[in-house]
Amino acid sequence: TITTPDTEFGDKVLVELGRGCGRSCRFCAAGYVYRPPRMHRESDIIASIDSALERCDQVGLLAASVSDIPGIENITSLIVKRGHSFSVSSLRADSITQGLLDHMKQAGQRTLTIAPEAGSERLRRVTNKHLATNRITQTVTLISETSDFSIKLYFLIGLPTETKNDVAEIVDLVKVIRHNMVKASAARGRIGQIRLSVNCFIPKPFTPFQWFPLEQLSSLKEKQKWLKKSLVKEGGIKVNTDLPKWAYVQALLSMGDRRVGAILLSAHESGGDWTKALRFSKINPDFFVYRPKGLNEVLPWDFIDHGITKKHLINEYKLALKAKESDVCHVGECYRCGVCSETAES
């Protein structure tokens, strides 16, 4: 591991706790491409941390959801007992424990990151998030009772089936979270901040949402503008958004076929001028970005076999349209997707 202050985790040695995720959120490539999820043994993680702490006083714990890792409380307890500190990537609101929060406080961590993804429970069911609003607010109360942590919240806009009401419920949820933070912090007199990170949904290959298009940039910009306006007068809340124009580029690279390689080369040759590269392209990039795909369509990446059957992805796609959740990934116990057994949906 190379340690440098010029990275997201700064001068920390990064330790991978696991790879993949069994939560099966339908927009997330990590939950599908890296199946089955593999969590490192607690003893192996501790050995890696011991090695890391010989070179550095801080470790960065990496996983799709650190709070889902078996033995995470034992691991973080060991670090703080030895007088060192740690940071984590992202946490699941429904698996954060008091013990983990206590260790994060002792380690001097100031900000926690959780990802509701959507403001409404309906849209979270569409995404298969398995996260109720009351669980989010209960966890926020627990966090704020423990310390004056700031909370970073990740949301997506432009998700499939999203309505104006779904976007409005982002604002409602954030206000409730802020209220809970203030109430839980009253006795202490100090309260953390809320930092919203609002990003555009980008369809990804090998996920149930691969058939959906990117939402029109004008609509995404309008939603971002409305969210900022709706929260601008709320104290202790900062809203950050990505740039829809770059979401367009990401969607093109994600959804395009081999012909997009020429656009990529053109952008490189023009010094990163994507506007120029797209304008003079011999293909229409909107074909890949804005066009819904048919379920029977042969997709550019269909020749790649990573174990998950297309039938399973289609079933998940149809459940999303009904706002119905499916079970999480149980390694070696279920045989729905095709990775663990050839007796999967086909």
XYZ file of N, CA and C in Angstrom, residues 222-333:
336
model
N -32.908 20.328 -12.923
C -34.058 20.932 -12.253
C -34.261 20.328 -10.868
N -34.084 19.025 -10.747
C -34.226 18.367 -9.449
C -33.137 18.829 -8.482
N -31.913 18.949 -8.974
C -30.821 19.435 -8.128
C -31.106 20.848 -7.632
N -31.563 21.694 -8.528
C -31.874 23.083 -8.187
C -32.971 23.147 -7.135
N -33.993 22.327 -7.305
C -35.119 22.333 -6.365
C -34.679 21.834 -4.987
N -33.858 20.806 -4.946
C -33.381 20.283 -3.666
C -32.569 21.327 -2.908
N -31.676 21.994 -3.604
C -30.858 23.022 -2.956
C -31.729 24.160 -2.434
N -32.690 24.583 -3.237
C -33.584 25.670 -2.840
C -34.423 25.271 -1.630
N -34.853 24.027 -1.579
C -35.721 23.556 -0.502
C -34.996 23.428 0.830
N -33.675 23.298 0.791
C -32.908 23.088 2.021
C -31.982 24.244 2.366
N -31.970 25.286 1.539
C -30.999 26.365 1.721
C -31.186 27.095 3.051
N -32.406 27.154 3.558
C -32.666 27.883 4.796
C -32.586 26.995 6.033
N -32.321 25.722 5.822
C -32.209 24.794 6.954
C -30.798 24.851 7.531
N -30.687 25.148 8.804
C -29.379 25.258 9.425
C -28.679 23.922 9.553
N -27.361 23.942 9.403
C -26.567 22.737 9.607
C -26.650 21.727 8.492
N -27.143 22.139 7.322
C -27.278 21.220 6.193
C -26.579 21.806 4.977
N -25.692 21.028 4.385
C -25.001 21.440 3.166
C -25.294 20.428 2.069
N -25.658 20.929 0.889
C -26.022 20.058 -0.227
C -24.966 20.132 -1.319
N -24.400 18.993 -1.662
C -23.459 18.898 -2.785
C -24.065 18.002 -3.862
N -23.923 18.417 -5.109
C -24.441 17.623 -6.224
C -23.341 17.395 -7.252
N -23.496 16.317 -8.014
C -22.558 16.097 -9.106
C -23.009 16.897 -10.323
N -22.212 16.899 -11.369
C -22.550 17.614 -12.592
C -23.217 16.647 -13.563
N -24.459 16.909 -13.948
C -25.148 16.002 -14.871
C -24.399 15.756 -16.175
N -23.626 16.739 -16.636
C -22.903 16.529 -17.900
C -21.898 15.389 -17.777
N -21.321 15.233 -16.576
C -20.391 14.127 -16.378
C -21.144 12.818 -16.150
N -22.351 12.909 -15.612
C -23.184 11.711 -15.510
C -23.491 11.178 -16.905
N -23.685 12.082 -17.852
C -23.934 11.679 -19.240
C -22.733 10.904 -19.787
N -21.537 11.430 -19.544
C -20.323 10.762 -20.022
C -20.181 9.390 -19.361
N -20.428 9.339 -18.056
C -20.335 8.057 -17.357
C -21.329 7.043 -17.914
N -22.558 7.498 -18.169
C -23.572 6.600 -18.717
C -23.176 6.111 -20.108
N -22.561 6.985 -20.890
C -22.104 6.595 -22.228
C -21.038 5.509 -22.137
N -20.067 5.704 -21.262
C -19.005 4.711 -21.100
C -19.547 3.417 -20.490
N -20.572 3.533 -19.669
C -21.159 2.364 -19.024
C -22.022 1.549 -19.980
N -22.806 2.233 -20.806
C -23.819 1.573 -21.636
C -23.405 1.370 -23.092
N -22.313 2.008 -23.516
C -21.944 1.965 -24.925
C -21.314 0.655 -25.360
N -21.255 0.462 -26.683
C -20.569 -0.706 -27.226
C -19.175 -0.298 -27.703
N -18.529 -1.138 -28.500
C -17.141 -0.899 -28.902
C -16.976 0.400 -29.692
N -18.042 0.896 -30.317
C -17.943 2.121 -31.102
C -17.662 3.344 -30.239
N -18.011 3.255 -28.950
C -17.755 4.373 -28.039
C -16.257 4.560 -27.830
N -15.470 3.537 -28.122
C -14.016 3.663 -28.007
C -13.470 4.784 -28.855
N -14.084 5.033 -30.013
C -13.633 6.121 -30.882
C -13.876 7.478 -30.233
N -14.989 7.608 -29.506
C -15.274 8.859 -28.796
C -14.272 9.059 -27.667
N -13.956 7.991 -26.973
C -12.978 8.058 -25.886
C -11.619 8.491 -26.416
N -11.205 7.936 -27.539
C -9.932 8.316 -28.154
C -9.961 9.772 -28.596
N -11.081 10.211 -29.167
C -11.215 11.599 -29.602
C -11.123 12.562 -28.426
N -11.735 12.199 -27.298
C -11.663 13.043 -26.103
C -10.229 13.150 -25.608
N -9.508 12.047 -25.669
C -8.100 12.060 -25.264
C -7.270 12.952 -26.180
N -7.480 12.817 -27.478
C -6.700 13.582 -28.454
C -7.014 15.073 -28.408
N -8.199 15.419 -27.903
C -8.572 16.835 -27.803
C -8.314 17.401 -26.410
N -7.484 16.701 -25.634
C -7.120 17.195 -24.308
C -8.230 17.107 -23.286
N -9.093 16.119 -23.451
C -10.183 15.943 -22.497
C -11.418 16.760 -22.807
N -11.506 17.285 -24.021
C -12.669 18.086 -24.420
C -13.798 17.152 -24.859
N -14.628 16.752 -23.898
C -15.708 15.818 -24.198
C -16.797 16.457 -25.053
N -17.018 17.747 -24.862
C -18.031 18.432 -25.672
C -17.685 18.337 -27.150
N -16.431 18.572 -27.460
C -15.970 18.482 -28.851
C -16.042 17.042 -29.351
N -15.605 16.112 -28.514
C -15.598 14.705 -28.920
C -17.007 14.202 -29.216
N -17.972 14.611 -28.417
C -19.345 14.174 -28.624
C -19.975 14.853 -29.835
N -19.624 16.118 -30.036
C -20.213 16.873 -31.147
C -19.805 16.297 -32.498
N -18.561 15.880 -32.609
C -18.056 15.411 -33.903
C -18.054 13.883 -34.028
N -18.716 13.215 -33.092
C -18.782 11.757 -33.156
C -19.611 11.299 -34.351
N -19.217 10.178 -34.945
C -19.954 9.614 -36.078
C -21.166 8.801 -35.621
N -21.275 8.585 -34.332
C -22.447 7.894 -33.791
C -23.195 8.849 -32.866
N -24.456 8.589 -32.665
C -25.268 9.419 -31.778
C -25.174 8.869 -30.358
N -24.488 9.555 -29.444
C -24.329 9.021 -28.084
C -25.655 8.882 -27.340
N -26.666 9.671 -27.737
C -27.971 9.564 -27.080
C -28.566 8.164 -27.239
N -28.168 7.471 -28.299
C -28.672 6.116 -28.546
C -28.345 5.196 -27.374
N -27.183 5.372 -26.792
C -26.768 4.545 -25.663
C -27.253 5.106 -24.328
N -27.311 6.422 -24.222
C -27.553 7.069 -22.932
C -29.038 7.204 -22.602
N -29.829 7.651 -23.557
C -31.226 7.987 -23.284
C -32.239 6.930 -23.727
N -31.793 5.894 -24.375
C -32.732 4.918 -24.936
C -32.960 3.748 -23.972
N -34.235 3.494 -23.580
C -34.514 2.284 -22.795
C -34.201 1.041 -23.629
N -33.639 0.039 -23.001
C -33.293 -1.192 -23.714
C -34.421 -2.219 -23.593
N -34.623 -2.992 -24.631
C -35.600 -4.067 -24.585
C -35.056 -5.270 -23.846
N -35.921 -5.983 -23.141
C -35.474 -7.136 -22.361
C -34.930 -8.252 -23.243
N -35.352 -8.301 -24.490
C -34.860 -9.325 -25.417
C -33.676 -8.839 -26.245
N -33.267 -7.611 -26.010
C -32.163 -7.028 -26.778
C -30.829 -7.663 -26.384
N -29.978 -7.880 -27.366
C -28.621 -8.346 -27.084
C -27.784 -7.133 -26.692
N -27.302 -7.127 -25.473
C -26.547 -5.991 -24.949
C -25.057 -6.169 -25.233
N -24.307 -5.073 -25.315
C -22.890 -5.157 -25.702
C -22.048 -6.062 -24.814
N -22.449 -6.230 -23.572
C -21.647 -6.998 -22.613
C -22.204 -8.404 -22.367
N -23.204 -8.800 -23.119
C -23.830 -10.102 -22.872
C -22.886 -11.287 -23.088
N -21.831 -11.083 -23.848
C -20.901 -12.200 -24.096
C -20.030 -12.501 -22.882
N -20.025 -11.615 -21.905
C -19.232 -11.821 -20.687
C -20.065 -12.623 -19.684
N -19.519 -13.716 -19.217
C -20.232 -14.587 -18.281
C -19.586 -14.500 -16.905
N -20.306 -13.895 -15.970
C -19.784 -13.855 -14.600
C -20.672 -14.649 -13.653
N -21.521 -15.510 -14.221
C -22.281 -16.445 -13.398
C -23.742 -16.102 -13.197
N -24.082 -14.823 -13.179
C -25.473 -14.435 -12.951
C -26.270 -14.606 -14.241
N -27.398 -15.280 -14.148
C -28.209 -15.500 -15.339
C -28.983 -14.237 -15.705
N -29.211 -14.053 -16.998
C -29.990 -12.903 -17.455
C -31.432 -13.011 -16.971
N -31.911 -14.237 -16.844
C -33.260 -14.454 -16.335
C -33.417 -13.869 -14.941
N -32.418 -14.040 -14.116
C -32.477 -13.493 -12.757
C -32.524 -11.967 -12.792
N -31.706 -11.357 -13.628
C -31.709 -9.898 -13.734
C -33.058 -9.389 -14.221
N -33.654 -10.102 -15.171
C -34.972 -9.712 -15.683
C -36.031 -9.834 -14.589
N -35.968 -10.895 -13.801
C -36.914 -11.057 -12.693
C -36.793 -9.910 -11.697
N -35.562 -9.508 -11.397
C -35.341 -8.392 -10.477
C -35.836 -7.076 -11.085
N -35.639 -6.913 -12.383
C -36.138 -5.735 -13.106
C -37.659 -5.639 -12.966
N -38.348 -6.749 -13.152
C -39.809 -6.761 -13.067
C -40.288 -6.506 -11.641
N -39.573 -7.029 -10.657
C -39.921 -6.752 -9.261
C -39.754 -5.272 -8.941
N -38.730 -4.657 -9.518
C -38.508 -3.226 -9.304
C -39.695 -2.414 -9.805
N -40.208 -2.763 -10.966
C -41.348 -2.038 -11.531
C -42.584 -2.162 -10.647
N -42.644 -3.230 -9.850
C -43.760 -3.426 -8.919
C -43.436 -2.889 -7.520
N -42.246 -2.299 -7.367
C -41.784 -1.800 -6.063
C -41.781 -2.914 -5.019
N -41.317 -4.099 -5.435
C -41.224 -5.234 -4.527
C -39.765 -5.604 -4.287
N -39.459 -5.915 -3.041
C -38.102 -6.314 -2.692
C -37.943 -7.825 -2.821
N -36.713 -8.242 -3.038
C -36.372 -9.662 -3.030
C -35.366 -9.901 -1.917
N -35.104 -11.149 -1.630
C -34.220 -11.495 -0.520
C -32.779 -11.098 -0.837
N -32.003 -10.914 0.224
C -30.588 -10.609 0.061
C -29.853 -11.869 -0.370
N -28.579 -11.722 -0.705
C -27.768 -12.842 -1.177
C -27.293 -13.684 0.012
N -27.682 -14.952 0.028
C -27.230 -15.894 1.057
C -26.286 -16.890 0.391
N -25.016 -16.705 0.585
C -24.018 -17.517 -0.111
C -24.160 -18.988 0.260
N -24.285 -19.827 -0.767
C -24.368 -21.260 -0.553
C -25.698 -21.758 -0.044
N -26.659 -20.846 0.176
C -27.966 -21.240 0.697
C -29.082 -21.030 -0.318
